[in-house]
Tab-separated table of C-alpha atoms in Angstrom:
chain	number	residue	atom	x	y	z
A	1	ASP	CA	0.229	-0.710	0.190
A	2	VAL	CA	1.007	3.034	-1.408
A	3	LYS	CA	2.222	5.638	1.795
A	4	VAL	CA	2.658	9.446	2.157
A	5	THR	CA	3.699	10.008	5.847
A	6	GLN	CA	3.642	13.334	7.630
A	7	SER	CA	5.232	13.511	10.604
A	8	SER	CA	2.929	15.444	13.280
A	9	ARG	CA	-1.267	15.450	12.343
A	10	TYR	CA	-1.616	18.590	14.638
A	11	LEU	CA	1.297	21.089	16.004
A	12	VAL	CA	0.954	23.951	18.122
A	13	LYS	CA	3.828	26.761	17.511
A	14	ARG	CA	4.709	30.252	19.076
A	15	THR	CA	6.165	33.414	17.186
A	16	GLY	CA	9.164	33.154	15.922
A	17	GLU	CA	10.111	29.652	16.372
A	18	LYS	CA	11.636	27.745	13.433
A	19	VAL	CA	9.563	25.391	12.213
A	20	PHE	CA	10.196	21.698	10.413
A	21	LEU	CA	7.311	19.882	8.428
A	22	GLU	CA	8.735	16.248	8.089
A	23	CYS	CA	6.846	14.073	4.985
A	24	VAL	CA	7.875	10.750	3.620
A	25	GLN	CA	7.225	8.802	0.898
A	26	ASP	CA	7.766	4.768	0.512
A	27	MET	CA	6.939	5.291	-3.400
A	28	ASP	CA	11.021	5.873	-4.635
A	29	HIS	CA	8.780	8.871	-6.075
A	30	GLU	CA	10.625	12.131	-8.945
A	31	ASN	CA	8.004	14.671	-7.692
A	32	MET	CA	7.307	15.566	-3.533
A	33	PHE	CA	4.699	19.173	-3.553
A	34	TRP	CA	3.991	20.975	0.096
A	35	TYR	CA	0.851	22.316	-0.004
A	36	ARG	CA	-0.869	24.923	2.945
A	37	GLN	CA	-5.231	24.854	2.718
A	38	ASP	CA	-7.266	27.513	3.829
A	39	PRO	CA	-10.994	27.971	4.288
A	40	GLY	CA	-12.393	29.582	0.849
A	41	LEU	CA	-8.841	29.446	-0.687
A	42	GLY	CA	-8.646	24.986	-1.183
A	43	LEU	CA	-4.834	24.100	-2.179
A	44	ARG	CA	-2.272	26.501	-2.813
A	45	LEU	CA	1.419	25.588	-3.510
A	46	ILE	CA	4.192	25.837	-1.432
A	47	TYR	CA	7.354	24.808	-2.457
A	48	PHE	CA	7.655	21.334	-4.610
A	49	SER	CA	10.687	19.499	-5.413
A	50	TYR	CA	10.917	16.584	-9.030
A	51	ASP	CA	14.437	15.329	-7.798
A	52	VAL	CA	17.042	15.280	-4.468
A	53	LYS	CA	18.257	19.133	-4.274
A	54	MET	CA	16.422	20.216	-6.853
A	55	LYS	CA	13.055	22.169	-5.338
A	56	GLU	CA	11.145	25.350	-7.528
A	57	LYS	CA	9.009	27.881	-5.972
A	58	GLY	CA	5.228	27.720	-5.266
A	59	ASP	CA	2.695	30.121	-5.669
A	60	ILE	CA	3.226	30.769	-2.107
A	61	PRO	CA	6.686	30.444	-1.503
A	62	GLU	CA	7.284	33.761	0.639
A	63	GLY	CA	8.361	32.752	4.824
A	64	TYR	CA	9.061	29.609	3.535
A	65	SER	CA	11.689	27.227	2.314
A	66	VAL	CA	12.511	23.417	2.064
A	67	SER	CA	14.797	20.654	1.334
A	68	ARG	CA	15.590	17.726	0.104
A	69	GLU	CA	18.164	15.256	0.662
A	70	LYS	CA	17.400	12.313	0.474
A	71	LYS	CA	14.711	11.008	-2.585
A	72	GLU	CA	11.938	9.826	-0.464
A	73	ARG	CA	11.930	12.846	2.148
A	74	PHE	CA	10.760	16.113	1.955
A	75	SER	CA	11.092	19.045	4.384
A	76	LEU	CA	8.819	22.186	4.789
A	77	ILE	CA	10.675	24.727	6.431
A	78	LEU	CA	8.968	27.620	8.848
A	79	GLU	CA	12.939	29.717	9.169
A	80	SER	CA	10.428	32.021	12.175
A	81	ALA	CA	6.614	31.113	12.253
A	82	SER	CA	4.060	34.327	11.866
A	83	THR	CA	0.252	33.868	13.384
A	84	ASN	CA	-0.494	34.251	9.398
A	85	GLN	CA	1.391	30.422	8.781
A	86	THR	CA	-1.261	28.989	11.160
A	87	SER	CA	-2.722	26.276	8.462
A	88	MET	CA	-3.412	23.023	7.082
A	89	TYR	CA	-0.468	21.561	5.401
A	90	LEU	CA	-0.207	18.500	3.135
A	91	CYS	CA	2.826	16.798	1.587
A	92	ALA	CA	2.150	14.310	-1.565
A	93	SER	CA	4.491	13.344	-4.520
A	94	SER	CA	3.155	11.732	-7.850
A	95	PRO	CA	5.706	9.483	-10.248
A	96	ILE	CA	5.437	11.974	-13.044
A	97	ALA	CA	4.739	15.471	-12.848
A	98	TRP	CA	0.877	15.005	-14.546
A	99	ALA	CA	0.062	11.582	-12.860
A	100	GLU	CA	-1.548	10.657	-10.096
A	101	ALA	CA	-0.971	12.395	-6.437
A	102	PHE	CA	-0.863	10.754	-2.710
A	103	PHE	CA	-1.512	12.756	0.133
A	104	GLY	CA	-0.615	12.664	3.467
A	105	GLN	CA	-2.378	12.473	6.584
A	106	GLY	CA	-1.694	16.755	6.515
A	107	THR	CA	-0.900	18.873	9.858
A	108	ARG	CA	-2.731	21.864	11.080
A	109	LEU	CA	-0.464	23.701	12.417
A	110	THR	CA	-1.356	26.599	14.781
A	111	VAL	CA	0.563	29.898	15.809
A	112	VAL	CA	0.657	31.590	18.664
B	1	LYS	CA	-11.017	34.566	-12.372
B	2	ASN	CA	-9.776	30.884	-10.489
B	3	GLU	CA	-9.180	29.079	-13.297
B	4	VAL	CA	-10.442	26.216	-11.850
B	5	GLU	CA	-13.965	26.386	-10.281
B	6	GLN	CA	-16.261	23.638	-8.718
B	7	SER	CA	-20.332	24.223	-7.912
B	8	PRO	CA	-22.203	23.800	-6.032
B	9	GLN	CA	-19.640	24.892	-3.019
B	10	ASN	CA	-21.717	23.060	-0.652
B	11	LEU	CA	-24.411	20.881	-1.418
B	12	THR	CA	-26.536	18.749	1.229
B	13	ALA	CA	-28.895	15.679	0.104
B	14	GLN	CA	-30.409	12.940	1.831
B	15	GLU	CA	-29.761	9.622	2.030
B	16	GLY	CA	-30.140	7.507	-1.810
B	17	GLU	CA	-30.319	10.716	-3.173
B	18	PHE	CA	-27.955	10.966	-7.035
B	19	ILE	CA	-25.403	13.632	-6.765
B	20	THR	CA	-23.499	15.561	-9.090
B	21	ILE	CA	-20.555	18.285	-8.841
B	22	ASN	CA	-19.561	19.903	-10.884
B	23	CYS	CA	-15.745	21.311	-12.389
B	24	SER	CA	-15.246	23.609	-14.817
B	25	TYR	CA	-11.883	24.948	-16.523
B	26	SER	CA	-10.099	27.126	-18.123
B	27	VAL	CA	-6.384	26.378	-18.802
B	28	GLY	CA	-5.148	23.690	-20.993
B	29	ILE	CA	-4.452	21.107	-18.086
B	30	SER	CA	-2.650	16.863	-19.864
B	31	ALA	CA	-5.451	15.515	-16.699
B	32	LEU	CA	-8.634	16.190	-14.646
B	33	HIS	CA	-8.497	14.850	-10.558
B	34	TRP	CA	-10.978	14.190	-8.856
B	35	LEU	CA	-10.182	13.873	-4.937
B	36	GLN	CA	-11.865	13.418	-2.034
B	37	GLN	CA	-11.204	14.619	1.663
B	38	HIS	CA	-12.045	13.570	4.925
B	39	PRO	CA	-13.633	15.485	7.995
B	40	GLY	CA	-8.499	15.173	9.869
B	41	GLY	CA	-7.822	16.387	6.294
B	42	GLY	CA	-6.055	13.515	4.353
B	43	ILE	CA	-6.938	13.518	0.727
B	44	VAL	CA	-6.805	10.786	-1.112
B	45	SER	CA	-7.320	10.572	-5.285
B	46	LEU	CA	-10.190	9.286	-6.900
B	47	PHE	CA	-10.142	9.022	-10.121
B	48	MET	CA	-7.894	10.748	-12.846
B	49	LEU	CA	-8.437	10.938	-17.182
B	50	SER	CA	-7.794	12.928	-19.547
B	51	SER	CA	-11.092	11.969	-21.518
B	52	GLY	CA	-14.079	9.857	-21.680
B	53	LYS	CA	-15.273	8.585	-18.779
B	54	LYS	CA	-14.573	6.525	-15.603
B	55	LYS	CA	-16.807	4.434	-12.786
B	56	HIS	CA	-14.997	3.183	-9.348
B	57	GLY	CA	-18.185	1.281	-7.349
B	58	ARG	CA	-20.472	4.339	-6.785
B	59	LEU	CA	-18.136	7.056	-8.116
B	60	ILE	CA	-18.615	8.784	-12.016
B	61	ALA	CA	-16.048	10.742	-13.012
B	62	THR	CA	-17.021	12.560	-16.612
B	63	ILE	CA	-14.609	14.570	-19.009
B	64	ASN	CA	-15.862	16.794	-22.083
B	65	ILE	CA	-12.387	18.202	-22.808
B	66	GLN	CA	-13.635	20.851	-25.721
B	67	GLU	CA	-16.278	22.099	-23.550
B	68	LYS	CA	-13.604	22.513	-20.054
B	69	HIS	CA	-16.347	20.486	-17.910
B	70	SER	CA	-16.161	17.531	-15.980
B	71	SER	CA	-18.098	16.051	-13.455
B	72	LEU	CA	-18.404	13.428	-10.135
B	73	HIS	CA	-21.757	12.069	-9.604
B	74	ILE	CA	-21.864	9.925	-6.677
B	75	THR	CA	-24.960	7.429	-7.150
B	76	ALA	CA	-27.546	6.035	-4.295
B	77	SER	CA	-25.420	8.644	-1.456
B	78	HIS	CA	-25.097	7.335	1.774
B	79	PRO	CA	-24.160	9.314	4.274
B	80	ARG	CA	-20.701	7.974	3.400
B	81	ASP	CA	-19.676	9.896	1.141
B	82	SER	CA	-20.094	13.047	3.506
B	83	ALA	CA	-16.751	15.003	2.541
B	84	VAL	CA	-14.987	17.995	0.535
B	85	TYR	CA	-14.305	16.885	-2.724
B	86	ILE	CA	-11.610	18.844	-5.544
B	87	CYS	CA	-11.656	19.084	-8.091
B	88	ALA	CA	-7.541	20.044	-9.872
B	89	VAL	CA	-6.029	20.099	-13.130
B	90	SER	CA	-2.460	19.064	-14.369
B	91	ARG	CA	-1.398	21.419	-16.384
B	92	ALA	CA	-0.506	21.152	-20.265
B	93	SER	CA	2.960	23.123	-19.303
B	94	GLY	CA	4.182	22.713	-16.079
B	95	SER	CA	4.439	19.742	-13.027
B	96	ARG	CA	1.645	21.882	-10.144
B	97	LEU	CA	-2.063	20.877	-9.932
B	98	THR	CA	-4.581	23.771	-10.192
B	99	PHE	CA	-7.585	23.149	-7.638
B	100	GLY	CA	-10.322	24.678	-6.609
B	101	GLU	CA	-12.381	25.288	-4.017
B	102	GLY	CA	-13.894	22.055	-3.119
B	103	THR	CA	-17.184	21.396	-2.652
B	104	GLN	CA	-18.158	20.313	0.590
B	105	LEU	CA	-21.352	17.540	0.497
B	106	THR	CA	-22.794	16.216	2.808
B	107	VAL	CA	-25.949	13.214	3.565
B	108	ASN	CA	-27.776	12.965	5.609
B	109	PRO	CA	-29.507	9.434	6.685
């Protein structure tokens, strides 16, 4: 059974903290994605990666960075968390860019 | 205007009813995806299609490429179908998905 696993379901962090959201996939997929989901706005792409050590900005990269040191792992980093980054974060992977995507269970992050 | 528009935004049905959710898009696509998100957040891919029609159990997805329109149908709806249904497109150029805002479906017993 294919799997995308996010390290936490719920996180509460303080303003200014550095936050790491981890995502691991076991399907040997080339492409991995980080989205945030907010009411009324749907899913918006933050960053994606099409290979190890490769990354591209999505639609809303400001305030975020990513790391992909190994094929199976894609990390989202909030350098200095702010309250407007309170959101649901979803990781996804796919074998090729336009193929079926597999999603993690989501991390609900609250920044206080 | 969003590149992917879904309707309706909210839908309430009685158990057993036939349900249709619509998706229109304005960009060139290589494929269209229907996704399901249950409370708690996890998203499951239901269908990926680039032409015609696909069926899986009580779910049917159709796409009309010329009209840039897709529909998701649920036959004999059940309360466990209650979820957010999301339409997304893979653009013909580029590697990202573009999402609709989702349709919240509630099926009452």
